Short mmCIF file of C-alpha atoms and ligand atoms in Angstrom, two decimals:
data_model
loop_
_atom_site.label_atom_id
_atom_site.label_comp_id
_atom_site.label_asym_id
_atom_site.label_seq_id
_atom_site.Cartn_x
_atom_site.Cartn_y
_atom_site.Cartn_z
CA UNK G 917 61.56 33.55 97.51
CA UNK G 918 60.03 35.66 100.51
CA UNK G 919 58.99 39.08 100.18
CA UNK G 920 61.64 41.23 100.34
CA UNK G 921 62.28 43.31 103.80
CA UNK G 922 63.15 46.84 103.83
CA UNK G 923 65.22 48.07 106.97
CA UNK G 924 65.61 51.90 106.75
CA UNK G 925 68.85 53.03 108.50
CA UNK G 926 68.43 56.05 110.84
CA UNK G 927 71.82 57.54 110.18
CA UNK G 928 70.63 59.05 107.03
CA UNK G 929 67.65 60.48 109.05
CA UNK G 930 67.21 63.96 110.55
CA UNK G 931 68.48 63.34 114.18
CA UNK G 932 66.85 66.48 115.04
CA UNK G 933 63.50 65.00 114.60
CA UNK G 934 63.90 61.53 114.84
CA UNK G 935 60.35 60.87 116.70
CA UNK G 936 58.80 61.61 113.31
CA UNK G 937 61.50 60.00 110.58
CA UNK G 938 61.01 56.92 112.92
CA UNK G 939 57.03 57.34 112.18
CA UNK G 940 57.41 57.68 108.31
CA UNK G 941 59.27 54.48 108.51
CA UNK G 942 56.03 52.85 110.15
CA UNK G 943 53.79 55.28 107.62
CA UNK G 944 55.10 53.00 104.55
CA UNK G 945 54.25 49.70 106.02
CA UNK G 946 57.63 48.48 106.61
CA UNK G 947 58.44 46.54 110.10
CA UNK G 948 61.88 46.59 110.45
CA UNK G 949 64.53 49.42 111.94
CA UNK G 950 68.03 49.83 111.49
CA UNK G 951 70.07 50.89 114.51
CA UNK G 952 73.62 52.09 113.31
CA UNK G 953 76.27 51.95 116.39
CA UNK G 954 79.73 53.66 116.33
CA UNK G 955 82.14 54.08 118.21
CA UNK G 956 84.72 56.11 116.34
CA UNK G 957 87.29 53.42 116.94
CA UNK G 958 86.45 49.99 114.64
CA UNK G 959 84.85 52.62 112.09
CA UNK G 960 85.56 56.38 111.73
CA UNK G 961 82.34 57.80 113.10
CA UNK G 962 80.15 58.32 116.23
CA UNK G 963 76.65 58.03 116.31
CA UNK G 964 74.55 56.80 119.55
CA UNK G 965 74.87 54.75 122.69
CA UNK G 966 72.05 52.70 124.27
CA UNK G 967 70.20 55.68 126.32
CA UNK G 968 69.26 56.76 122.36
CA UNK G 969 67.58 53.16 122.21
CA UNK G 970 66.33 53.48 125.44
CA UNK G 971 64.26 56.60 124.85
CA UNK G 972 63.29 55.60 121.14
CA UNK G 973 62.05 52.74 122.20
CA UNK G 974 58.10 53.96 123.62
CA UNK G 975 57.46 55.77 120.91
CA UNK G 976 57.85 52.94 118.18
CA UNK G 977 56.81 49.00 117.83
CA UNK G 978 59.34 48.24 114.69
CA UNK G 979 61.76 45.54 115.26
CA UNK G 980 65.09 47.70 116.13
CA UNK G 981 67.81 45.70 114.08
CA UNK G 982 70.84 47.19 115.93
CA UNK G 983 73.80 46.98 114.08
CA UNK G 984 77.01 47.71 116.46
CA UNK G 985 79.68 48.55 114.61
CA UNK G 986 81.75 48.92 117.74
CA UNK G 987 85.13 47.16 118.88
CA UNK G 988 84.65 44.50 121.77
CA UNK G 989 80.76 44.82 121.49
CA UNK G 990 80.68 42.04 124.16
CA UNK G 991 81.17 45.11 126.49
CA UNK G 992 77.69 46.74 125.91
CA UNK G 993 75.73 43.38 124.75
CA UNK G 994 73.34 43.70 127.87
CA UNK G 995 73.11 47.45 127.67
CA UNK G 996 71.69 47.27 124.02
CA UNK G 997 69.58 44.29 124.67
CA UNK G 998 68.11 46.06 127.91
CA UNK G 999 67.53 49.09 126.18
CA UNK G 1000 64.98 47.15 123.75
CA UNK G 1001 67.18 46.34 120.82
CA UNK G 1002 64.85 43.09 119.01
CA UNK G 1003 68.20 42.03 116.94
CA UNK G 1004 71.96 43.04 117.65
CA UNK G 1005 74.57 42.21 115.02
CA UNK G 1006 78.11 42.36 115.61
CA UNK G 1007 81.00 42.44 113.30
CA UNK G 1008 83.02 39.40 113.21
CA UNK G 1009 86.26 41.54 112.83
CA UNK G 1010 85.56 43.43 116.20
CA UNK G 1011 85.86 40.57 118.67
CA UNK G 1012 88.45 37.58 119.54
CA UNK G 1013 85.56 36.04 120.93
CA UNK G 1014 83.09 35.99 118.27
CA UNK G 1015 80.99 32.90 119.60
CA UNK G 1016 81.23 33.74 123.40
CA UNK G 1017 79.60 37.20 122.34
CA UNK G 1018 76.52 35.58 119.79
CA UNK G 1019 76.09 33.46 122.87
CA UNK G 1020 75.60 36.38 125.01
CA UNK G 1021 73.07 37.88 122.58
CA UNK G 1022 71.24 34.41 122.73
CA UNK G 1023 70.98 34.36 126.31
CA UNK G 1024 69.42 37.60 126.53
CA UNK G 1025 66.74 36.40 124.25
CA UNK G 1026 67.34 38.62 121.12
CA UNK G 1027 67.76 37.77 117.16
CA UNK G 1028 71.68 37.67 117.19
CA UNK G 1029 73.62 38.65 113.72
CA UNK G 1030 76.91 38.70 112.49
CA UNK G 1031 78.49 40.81 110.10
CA UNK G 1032 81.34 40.96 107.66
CA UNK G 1033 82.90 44.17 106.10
CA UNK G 1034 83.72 43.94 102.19
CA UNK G 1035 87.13 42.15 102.38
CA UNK G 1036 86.65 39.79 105.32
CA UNK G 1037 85.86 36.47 103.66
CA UNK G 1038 82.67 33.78 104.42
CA UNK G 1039 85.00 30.94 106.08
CA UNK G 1040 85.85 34.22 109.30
CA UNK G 1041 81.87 32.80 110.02
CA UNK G 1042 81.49 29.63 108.95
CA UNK G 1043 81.41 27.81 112.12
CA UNK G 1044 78.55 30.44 113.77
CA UNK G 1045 76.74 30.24 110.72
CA UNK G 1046 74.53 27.72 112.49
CA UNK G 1047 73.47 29.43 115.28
CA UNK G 1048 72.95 33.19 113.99
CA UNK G 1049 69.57 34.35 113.15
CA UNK G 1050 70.83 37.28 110.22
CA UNK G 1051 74.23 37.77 108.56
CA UNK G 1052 74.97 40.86 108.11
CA UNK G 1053 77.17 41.57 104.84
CA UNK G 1054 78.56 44.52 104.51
CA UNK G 1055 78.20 45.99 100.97
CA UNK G 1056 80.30 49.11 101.80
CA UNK G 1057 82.79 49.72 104.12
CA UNK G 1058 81.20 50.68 107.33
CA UNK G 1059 80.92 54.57 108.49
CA UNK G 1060 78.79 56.43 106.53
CA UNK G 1061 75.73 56.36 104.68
CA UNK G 1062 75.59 57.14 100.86
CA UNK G 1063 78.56 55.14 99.82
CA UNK G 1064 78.28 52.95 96.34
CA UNK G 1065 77.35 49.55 96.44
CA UNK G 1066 80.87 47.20 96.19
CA UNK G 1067 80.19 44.69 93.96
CA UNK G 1068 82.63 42.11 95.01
CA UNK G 1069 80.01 41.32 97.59
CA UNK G 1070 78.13 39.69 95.67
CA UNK G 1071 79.92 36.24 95.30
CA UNK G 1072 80.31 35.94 99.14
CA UNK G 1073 76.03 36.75 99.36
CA UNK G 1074 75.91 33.74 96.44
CA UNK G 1075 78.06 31.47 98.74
CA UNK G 1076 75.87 32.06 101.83
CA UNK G 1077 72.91 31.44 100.30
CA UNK G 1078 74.05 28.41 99.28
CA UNK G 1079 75.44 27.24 102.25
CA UNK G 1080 71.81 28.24 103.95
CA UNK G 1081 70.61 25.92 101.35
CA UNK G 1082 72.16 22.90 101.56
CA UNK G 1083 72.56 22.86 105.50
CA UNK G 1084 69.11 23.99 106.37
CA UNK G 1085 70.39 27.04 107.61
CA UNK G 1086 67.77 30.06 109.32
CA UNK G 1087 69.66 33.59 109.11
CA UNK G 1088 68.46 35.99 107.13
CA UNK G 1089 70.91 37.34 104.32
CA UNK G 1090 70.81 41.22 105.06
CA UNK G 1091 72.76 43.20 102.72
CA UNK G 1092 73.79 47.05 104.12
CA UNK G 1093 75.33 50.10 102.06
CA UNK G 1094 74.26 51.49 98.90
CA UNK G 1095 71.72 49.49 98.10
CA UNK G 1096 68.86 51.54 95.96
CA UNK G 1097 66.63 51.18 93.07
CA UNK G 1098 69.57 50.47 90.80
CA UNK G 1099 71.46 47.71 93.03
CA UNK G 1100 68.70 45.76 94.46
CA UNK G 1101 67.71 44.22 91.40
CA UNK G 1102 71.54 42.28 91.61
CA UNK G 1103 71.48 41.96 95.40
CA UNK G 1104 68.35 40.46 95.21
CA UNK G 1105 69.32 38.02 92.85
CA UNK G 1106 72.14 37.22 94.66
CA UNK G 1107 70.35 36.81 97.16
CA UNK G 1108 69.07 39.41 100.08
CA UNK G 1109 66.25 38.38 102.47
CA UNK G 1110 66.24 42.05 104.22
CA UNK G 1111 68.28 45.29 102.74
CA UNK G 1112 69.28 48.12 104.65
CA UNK G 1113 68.58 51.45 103.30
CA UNK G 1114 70.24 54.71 104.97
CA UNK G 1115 70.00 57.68 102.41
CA UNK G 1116 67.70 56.33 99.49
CA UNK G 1117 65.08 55.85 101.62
CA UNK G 1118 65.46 58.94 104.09
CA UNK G 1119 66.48 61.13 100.83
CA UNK G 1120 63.75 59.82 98.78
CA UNK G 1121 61.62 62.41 97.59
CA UNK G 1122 58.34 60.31 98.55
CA UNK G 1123 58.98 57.43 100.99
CA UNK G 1124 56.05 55.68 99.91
CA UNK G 1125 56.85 55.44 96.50
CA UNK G 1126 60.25 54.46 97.21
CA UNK G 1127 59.26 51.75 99.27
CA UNK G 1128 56.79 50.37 96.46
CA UNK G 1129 59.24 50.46 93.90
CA UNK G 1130 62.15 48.55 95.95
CA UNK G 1131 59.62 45.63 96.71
CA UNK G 1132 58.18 45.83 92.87
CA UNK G 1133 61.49 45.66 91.25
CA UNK G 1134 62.56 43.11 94.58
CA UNK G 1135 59.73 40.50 94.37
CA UNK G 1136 59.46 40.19 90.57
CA UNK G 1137 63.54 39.39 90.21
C1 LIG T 800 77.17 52.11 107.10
C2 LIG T 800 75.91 51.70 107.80
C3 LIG T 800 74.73 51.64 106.94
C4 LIG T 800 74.35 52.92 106.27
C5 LIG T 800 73.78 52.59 104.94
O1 LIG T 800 78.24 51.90 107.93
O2 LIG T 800 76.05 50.44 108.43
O3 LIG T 800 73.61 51.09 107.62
O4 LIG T 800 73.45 53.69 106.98
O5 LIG T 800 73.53 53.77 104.26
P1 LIG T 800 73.31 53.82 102.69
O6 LIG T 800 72.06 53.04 102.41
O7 LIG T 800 73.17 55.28 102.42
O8 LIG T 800 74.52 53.20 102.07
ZN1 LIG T 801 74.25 49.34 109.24
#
């Protein structure tokens, strides 16, 4: 199994400093960034729009994984991929055009994802499942960060990895909400190639040491 890879999610960061949570994320080694969209309408919060991308993106080379957690995200597909998103995930439950809009990710050259909240089932994707780069399952119900880990998620992370398996499959399987030093051991196992992490990472009391112990406990299950 590859090395595990972390994805900090800036929604449990200080927005008041963000240059310099961004820069801790880089300080621990990791690569990855996750970019939580809302729009107060497919989940009950707001966070940013693609300006916020826009002007984060000089002052950081991590991979922004932009996770748009917005209803008919077909509407700002080129406005997050212009702003310098790398990856942009949509939900499968926000769109009646859930191909047409993973094209439109395609053609503008970025990683395309899709995502599934807790109670939307594996067959909602199975006919994309060929051409997205990371599925996105949602281990909480989208919103908020520091929510507990649902573990009904697990059989439908079992199923996709073995339907990556035995169809030669590429996406990633990234698993978001509550995932920490006590749930990646089964998520892992399960099988997660990238977790998000909003508040145990951003809340840990040493990054560093966070990060070290996730990819110990990670790349010896
Ligand atoms: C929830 C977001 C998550 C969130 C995870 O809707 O998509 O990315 O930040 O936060 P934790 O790790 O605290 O559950
Ligand atoms: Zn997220």
């Amino acid at each position: 199994m590859k090395n595990l890879i972390i994805a900090p999610s800036i929604l449990s960061s200080d927005f008041s400093n963000i240059v310099e949570e961004v820069k801790t994320v880089e300080n621990c080694g990791l690569e990855w960034l996750h970019i939580d969209v809302m729009d107060g309408s497919f989940v009950p919060n707001i966070t940013f729009g693609p300006k916020f991308v826009n002007d984060l993106r000089p002052h950081s080379d991590l991979y922004f994984d932009a996770h748009l957690m917005i209803n008919n995200p077909e509407q700002f597909i080129d406005a997050f991929s212009d702003a310098g998103c790398d990856s942009i995930t949509i939900h499968s439950e926000a769109t009646n055009h859930l191909h047409r809009a993973l094209q439109m990710i395609k053609n503008k050259n970025k990683d395309c994802g899709v995502s599934i909240n807790p109670a939307t089932s594996v067959e909602m994707i199975r006919p994309v499942l060929p051409m997205v780069d990371q599925v996105l399952v949602m281990t909480v119900n989208p919103g908020f960060g520091g929510q507990s880990f649902i573990d009904l998620t697990l059989e439908k992370i079992k199923l996709l990895k073995e339907l990556k398996e035995q169809n030669g499959y590429k996406y990633k399987i990234n698993l978001d909400g509550g995932i920490n030093l006590s749930t990646i051991e089964k998520a892992r196992e399960a099988g997660c190639d990238v977790c998000v992490t909003g508040s145990a990472f951003f809340k840990a009391e040493n990054r560093e040491e966070f990060v070290k112990s996730m990819l110990k406990i990670a790349n010896n299950s």
